Coordinates of C-alpha atoms in Angstrom, one line a residue:
X151 CA -153.4 40.5 17.4
X152 CA -149.9 39.0 17.1
X153 CA -147.0 41.4 16.9
X154 CA -143.7 40.7 15.2
X155 CA -140.5 40.6 17.2
X156 CA -138.1 43.6 16.7
X157 CA -135.4 41.0 16.2
X158 CA -137.1 39.6 13.1
X159 CA -136.1 42.5 10.9
X160 CA -132.8 43.4 12.6
X161 CA -129.8 43.3 10.3
X162 CA -127.1 43.4 13.0
X163 CA -127.7 40.3 15.0
X164 CA -124.5 38.5 16.0
X165 CA -125.2 34.8 16.6
X166 CA -123.3 33.6 19.7
X167 CA -122.3 29.9 19.6
X168 CA -120.8 28.8 22.9
X169 CA -117.9 26.4 22.1
X170 CA -116.0 24.6 24.8
X171 CA -112.5 24.1 23.4
X172 CA -111.2 20.6 24.1
X173 CA -108.0 21.9 25.7
X174 CA -110.1 24.0 28.1
X175 CA -112.5 21.2 29.2
X176 CA -111.8 20.3 32.8
X177 CA -113.8 18.8 35.7
X178 CA -113.8 22.2 37.4
X179 CA -113.5 25.7 36.0
X180 CA -110.2 27.6 35.7
X181 CA -109.8 30.3 38.3
X182 CA -108.2 32.9 36.0
X183 CA -107.9 33.2 32.3
X184 CA -106.6 36.1 30.2
X185 CA -107.6 37.4 26.8
X186 CA -105.7 39.8 24.5
X187 CA -107.5 41.8 21.8
X188 CA -106.3 41.4 18.1
X189 CA -102.5 41.4 18.1
X190 CA -100.6 42.6 15.1
X191 CA -96.9 43.2 14.1
X192 CA -95.8 41.7 17.4
X193 CA -92.6 39.6 17.6
X194 CA -90.8 40.6 20.8
X195 CA -89.9 37.3 22.5
X196 CA -88.4 38.7 25.7
X197 CA -91.3 41.1 26.3
X198 CA -93.8 38.4 25.6
X199 CA -92.1 36.0 28.0
X200 CA -92.1 38.6 30.7
X201 CA -95.8 39.4 30.2
X202 CA -97.0 35.7 30.2
X203 CA -94.7 34.6 33.0
X204 CA -95.9 37.5 35.2
X205 CA -99.5 36.5 34.6
X206 CA -98.7 32.9 35.4
X207 CA -97.2 34.1 38.7
X208 CA -100.5 35.8 39.4
X209 CA -102.4 32.6 38.9
X210 CA -103.5 32.8 35.3
X211 CA -103.9 29.3 33.8
X212 CA -105.0 30.0 30.3
X213 CA -104.4 32.7 27.6
X214 CA -106.4 33.5 24.5
X215 CA -104.9 35.5 21.7
X216 CA -106.7 37.0 18.7
X217 CA -104.0 36.7 16.0
X218 CA -104.0 39.4 13.4
X219 CA -100.3 39.3 12.5
X220 CA -98.3 37.7 15.4
X221 CA -94.6 37.4 14.3
X222 CA -92.8 34.1 13.6
X223 CA -90.7 34.0 16.8
X224 CA -93.6 34.7 19.1
X225 CA -95.7 32.3 17.0
X226 CA -93.1 29.6 17.6
X227 CA -93.0 30.4 21.3
X228 CA -96.8 29.9 21.5
X229 CA -96.7 26.7 19.6
X230 CA -93.7 25.0 21.1
X231 CA -93.4 26.4 24.7
X232 CA -97.0 27.4 25.7
X233 CA -99.0 25.1 23.5
X234 CA -101.0 23.6 26.4
X235 CA -101.7 27.0 28.0
X236 CA -102.9 29.1 25.1
X237 CA -105.6 29.3 22.5
X238 CA -104.7 31.3 19.4
X239 CA -107.6 32.3 17.2
X240 CA -107.2 33.7 13.7
X241 CA -108.6 37.2 13.4
X242 CA -108.7 38.6 9.9
X243 CA -111.9 40.6 9.2
X244 CA -113.2 41.7 5.8
X245 CA -113.2 45.4 6.9
X246 CA -110.8 48.3 6.7
X247 CA -109.6 49.0 10.3
X248 CA -110.3 52.4 11.6
X249 CA -112.5 53.2 8.7
X250 CA -115.2 50.5 8.5
X251 CA -114.5 49.1 11.9
X252 CA -112.6 50.2 15.0
X253 CA -109.1 48.7 15.6
X254 CA -109.4 45.3 14.0
X255 CA -112.8 44.7 15.6
X256 CA -111.6 44.8 19.1
X257 CA -115.1 44.9 20.7
X258 CA -116.2 41.8 18.8
X259 CA -113.0 40.0 20.0
X260 CA -113.5 41.2 23.6
X261 CA -117.1 39.9 23.7
X262 CA -116.2 36.7 21.9
X263 CA -113.7 36.2 24.7
X264 CA -116.3 36.8 27.4
X265 CA -118.9 34.4 26.0
X266 CA -116.2 31.8 25.1
X267 CA -115.1 31.6 28.7
X268 CA -118.5 31.2 30.3
X269 CA -118.6 28.0 32.2
X270 CA -114.9 27.6 31.7
X271 CA -113.2 30.4 33.7
X272 CA -114.3 31.8 37.1
X273 CA -112.5 35.1 36.4
X274 CA -111.4 36.7 33.1
X275 CA -108.8 39.4 32.7
X276 CA -108.8 41.5 29.5
X277 CA -105.6 43.4 29.1
X278 CA -103.1 44.3 26.3
X279 CA -99.5 43.0 26.0
X280 CA -98.1 46.2 27.5
X281 CA -100.3 46.0 30.6
X282 CA -100.2 44.1 33.8
X283 CA -102.4 44.3 36.9
X284 CA -100.0 44.4 39.8
X285 CA -101.3 43.7 43.4
X286 CA -99.8 45.9 46.1
X287 CA -100.9 43.8 49.0
X288 CA -100.9 40.0 48.5
X289 CA -99.0 37.9 46.0
X290 CA -101.5 36.8 43.4
X291 CA -104.9 37.5 41.9
X292 CA -106.7 35.1 44.2
X293 CA -105.5 37.0 47.3
X294 CA -106.4 40.3 45.6
X295 CA -110.0 39.2 44.9
X296 CA -110.3 37.9 48.5
X297 CA -109.3 41.4 49.7
X298 CA -111.7 43.2 47.3
X299 CA -114.6 41.0 48.2
X300 CA -114.5 42.3 51.8
X301 CA -115.2 45.9 50.5
X302 CA -118.7 45.2 49.3
X303 CA -121.3 42.5 49.0
X304 CA -119.4 40.0 47.0
X305 CA -122.5 38.3 45.8
X306 CA -123.3 41.5 43.8
X307 CA -119.8 42.0 42.3
X308 CA -119.5 41.2 38.6
X309 CA -116.2 42.9 37.8
X310 CA -113.3 44.7 39.4
X311 CA -111.9 47.9 37.8
X312 CA -108.2 48.8 38.0
X313 CA -106.9 52.3 37.6
X314 CA -104.3 52.9 34.8
X315 CA -100.8 54.0 35.8
X316 CA -98.5 55.1 32.9
X317 CA -94.9 53.9 33.1
X318 CA -93.5 56.0 30.2
X319 CA -90.7 54.2 28.3
X320 CA -88.9 57.5 27.7
X321 CA -88.1 57.9 31.4
X322 CA -84.5 56.6 32.3
X323 CA -84.1 53.1 33.6
X324 CA -84.0 52.7 37.3
X325 CA -83.4 49.0 37.8
X326 CA -84.4 46.8 40.7
X327 CA -81.6 44.4 41.5
X328 CA -81.6 40.9 42.9
X329 CA -78.9 38.4 43.9
X330 CA -79.1 36.0 41.0
X331 CA -75.5 34.8 40.9
X332 CA -76.7 31.2 41.3
X333 CA -78.3 31.5 37.8
X334 CA -76.1 33.6 35.4
X335 CA -78.8 33.7 32.6
X336 CA -81.4 35.0 35.0
X337 CA -79.0 37.7 36.1
X338 CA -78.5 38.8 32.5
X339 CA -82.3 38.6 31.9
X340 CA -83.0 40.8 35.0
X341 CA -81.1 43.6 33.4
X342 CA -83.6 43.7 30.5
X343 CA -87.0 43.0 31.9
X344 CA -89.3 45.9 31.4
X345 CA -91.0 45.8 34.7
X346 CA -87.6 45.8 36.5
X347 CA -86.2 48.7 34.5
X348 CA -89.2 51.1 34.2
X349 CA -90.0 51.8 37.8
X350 CA -91.1 55.4 37.4
X351 CA -94.7 56.2 36.7
X352 CA -96.9 59.2 36.3
X353 CA -98.1 60.4 39.7
X354 CA -101.7 60.9 38.7
X355 CA -103.7 57.7 38.0
X356 CA -106.5 57.9 35.5
X357 CA -110.0 57.7 37.0
X358 CA -111.9 54.5 36.7
X359 CA -113.4 54.1 33.2
X360 CA -110.6 56.1 31.6
X361 CA -107.9 53.8 30.3
X362 CA -108.8 51.4 33.2
X363 CA -109.0 47.6 32.7
X364 CA -110.8 45.0 34.6
X365 CA -111.2 41.5 36.0
X366 CA -114.7 40.1 35.5
X367 CA -116.8 37.1 36.0
X368 CA -117.9 36.2 32.4
X369 CA -121.2 34.7 33.7
X370 CA -122.2 38.2 34.9
X371 CA -121.3 40.2 31.8
X372 CA -123.7 41.0 29.0
X373 CA -121.5 43.3 27.0
X374 CA -117.8 44.0 27.5
X375 CA -116.0 47.2 26.6
X376 CA -112.3 48.0 26.3
X377 CA -111.9 50.0 29.5
X378 CA -115.1 48.9 31.5
X379 CA -118.1 46.7 31.3
X380 CA -120.7 48.3 29.1
X381 CA -123.6 46.1 30.4
X382 CA -123.8 43.8 33.4
X383 CA -126.4 41.1 34.2
X384 CA -129.2 42.6 36.3
X385 CA -128.2 42.9 40.0
X386 CA -124.5 43.0 39.5
X387 CA -122.0 45.9 39.5
X388 CA -118.3 46.8 39.1
X389 CA -116.2 47.4 42.1
X390 CA -113.6 50.2 41.8
X391 CA -110.4 48.8 43.2
X392 CA -108.6 51.1 45.6
X393 CA -105.2 52.0 44.2
X394 CA -103.5 51.0 47.4
X395 CA -104.5 47.4 46.7
X396 CA -103.7 47.1 43.0
X397 CA -103.2 49.2 39.8
X398 CA -102.8 48.6 36.1
X399 CA -99.2 49.0 35.1
X400 CA -99.1 50.4 31.5
X401 CA -95.7 50.5 29.8
X402 CA -95.8 52.7 26.7
X403 CA -94.4 55.8 25.0
X404 CA -96.1 59.2 25.4
X405 CA -99.7 58.7 24.3
X406 CA -99.7 61.9 22.2
X407 CA -96.4 61.5 20.5
X408 CA -93.1 63.3 21.2
X409 CA -91.5 63.3 24.6
X410 CA -93.5 65.9 26.5
X411 CA -94.9 63.2 28.9
X412 CA -91.6 62.9 30.7
X413 CA -92.2 66.4 32.1
X414 CA -95.4 65.3 34.0
X415 CA -95.1 64.8 37.7
X416 CA -93.9 61.3 38.5
X417 CA -93.1 59.0 41.4
X418 CA -91.0 55.8 41.9
X419 CA -93.2 52.8 42.1
X420 CA -91.5 49.5 43.2
X421 CA -94.6 47.5 43.7
X422 CA -93.2 44.9 41.4
X423 CA -90.3 44.3 43.8
X424 CA -91.8 41.2 45.6
X425 CA -92.3 39.4 42.3
X426 CA -89.0 40.3 40.5
X427 CA -86.8 37.3 41.4
X428 CA -89.4 34.7 40.7
X429 CA -90.4 36.4 37.4
X430 CA -86.8 36.7 36.2
X431 CA -86.0 33.0 36.9
X432 CA -89.2 31.9 35.1
X433 CA -88.4 34.1 32.1
X434 CA -84.9 32.7 31.9
X435 CA -86.0 29.1 32.1
X436 CA -88.5 29.6 29.3
X437 CA -86.1 31.6 27.2
X438 CA -83.8 28.5 27.3
X439 CA -86.8 26.4 26.4
X440 CA -87.6 28.7 23.5
X441 CA -84.0 28.7 22.3
X442 CA -83.9 24.9 22.1
X443 CA -87.3 24.4 20.5
X444 CA -87.4 27.3 18.1
X445 CA -83.7 27.2 17.2
X446 CA -83.0 30.8 18.2
X447 CA -79.9 32.1 20.0
X448 CA -80.4 33.3 23.6
X449 CA -77.5 35.8 23.2
X450 CA -79.2 37.3 20.1
X451 CA -82.4 37.9 22.0
X452 CA -80.6 39.4 25.0
X453 CA -78.4 41.6 22.7
X454 CA -81.6 43.3 21.5
X455 CA -81.8 45.7 24.4
X456 CA -85.1 47.6 25.0
X457 CA -84.8 51.0 23.3
X458 CA -87.0 54.0 23.7
X459 CA -88.2 55.7 20.5

């Protein structure tokens, strides 16, 4: 007697259509791509330049953004400076965020990202604009993966989890300095980059699966979550990255409001030190590029110093 499929009457099926964007089609796959969940009310040019140039230093070749309400300046930056390196997807859903759906449908965006990059990117990084995965040994993500693959059977690894480290913005600046006298703009930029100013972090790292983020192989993921993979293809697992090899740097205000977080035990963390000079020069060069193409004053951007709430 024939039986009906449980999918026949399901009302919550999400049809997945794999679409290879023309700008992502290459003869070989990209080693590293990054996706950012729905972005809204964001228009900080210098922060964005710092974030994207750091990831480029790490070896990321393509970025996908789910645009809820990206501001005009960052929008121009994406179109005029990074047009060949980014995909910006419109993301306006017919639901009330936090009532009918969680945070602009972030889980739908994350999983769209994973399936969109199958066959396109060897590894995929899902982080926010205030987060960077920073290697502590090695100089890019390729070297980090090589190190991690020696810790387990690499044929069984589908993702790499990174522990979260809070660098609270309320802590005073402790700047890392470099000799950049050969490039005055870079010297000025170095005084404002978040990663070079906020070098104090909370001593205790969050356990894996609590505020952690990950690098994954999209071919091996069935369902992605925000802080860890919810379901992996059979036979694959997530490797928990030891903190002495890499951590997730998370730059934000106290997560529960107020300023009580600054009383928590903290340590100086200068793991960004090997990347600081190259990062600063790259940001300065692309700031000049942005200024020319988007008709915005460099001095105006640099005058808007980072402030803590």
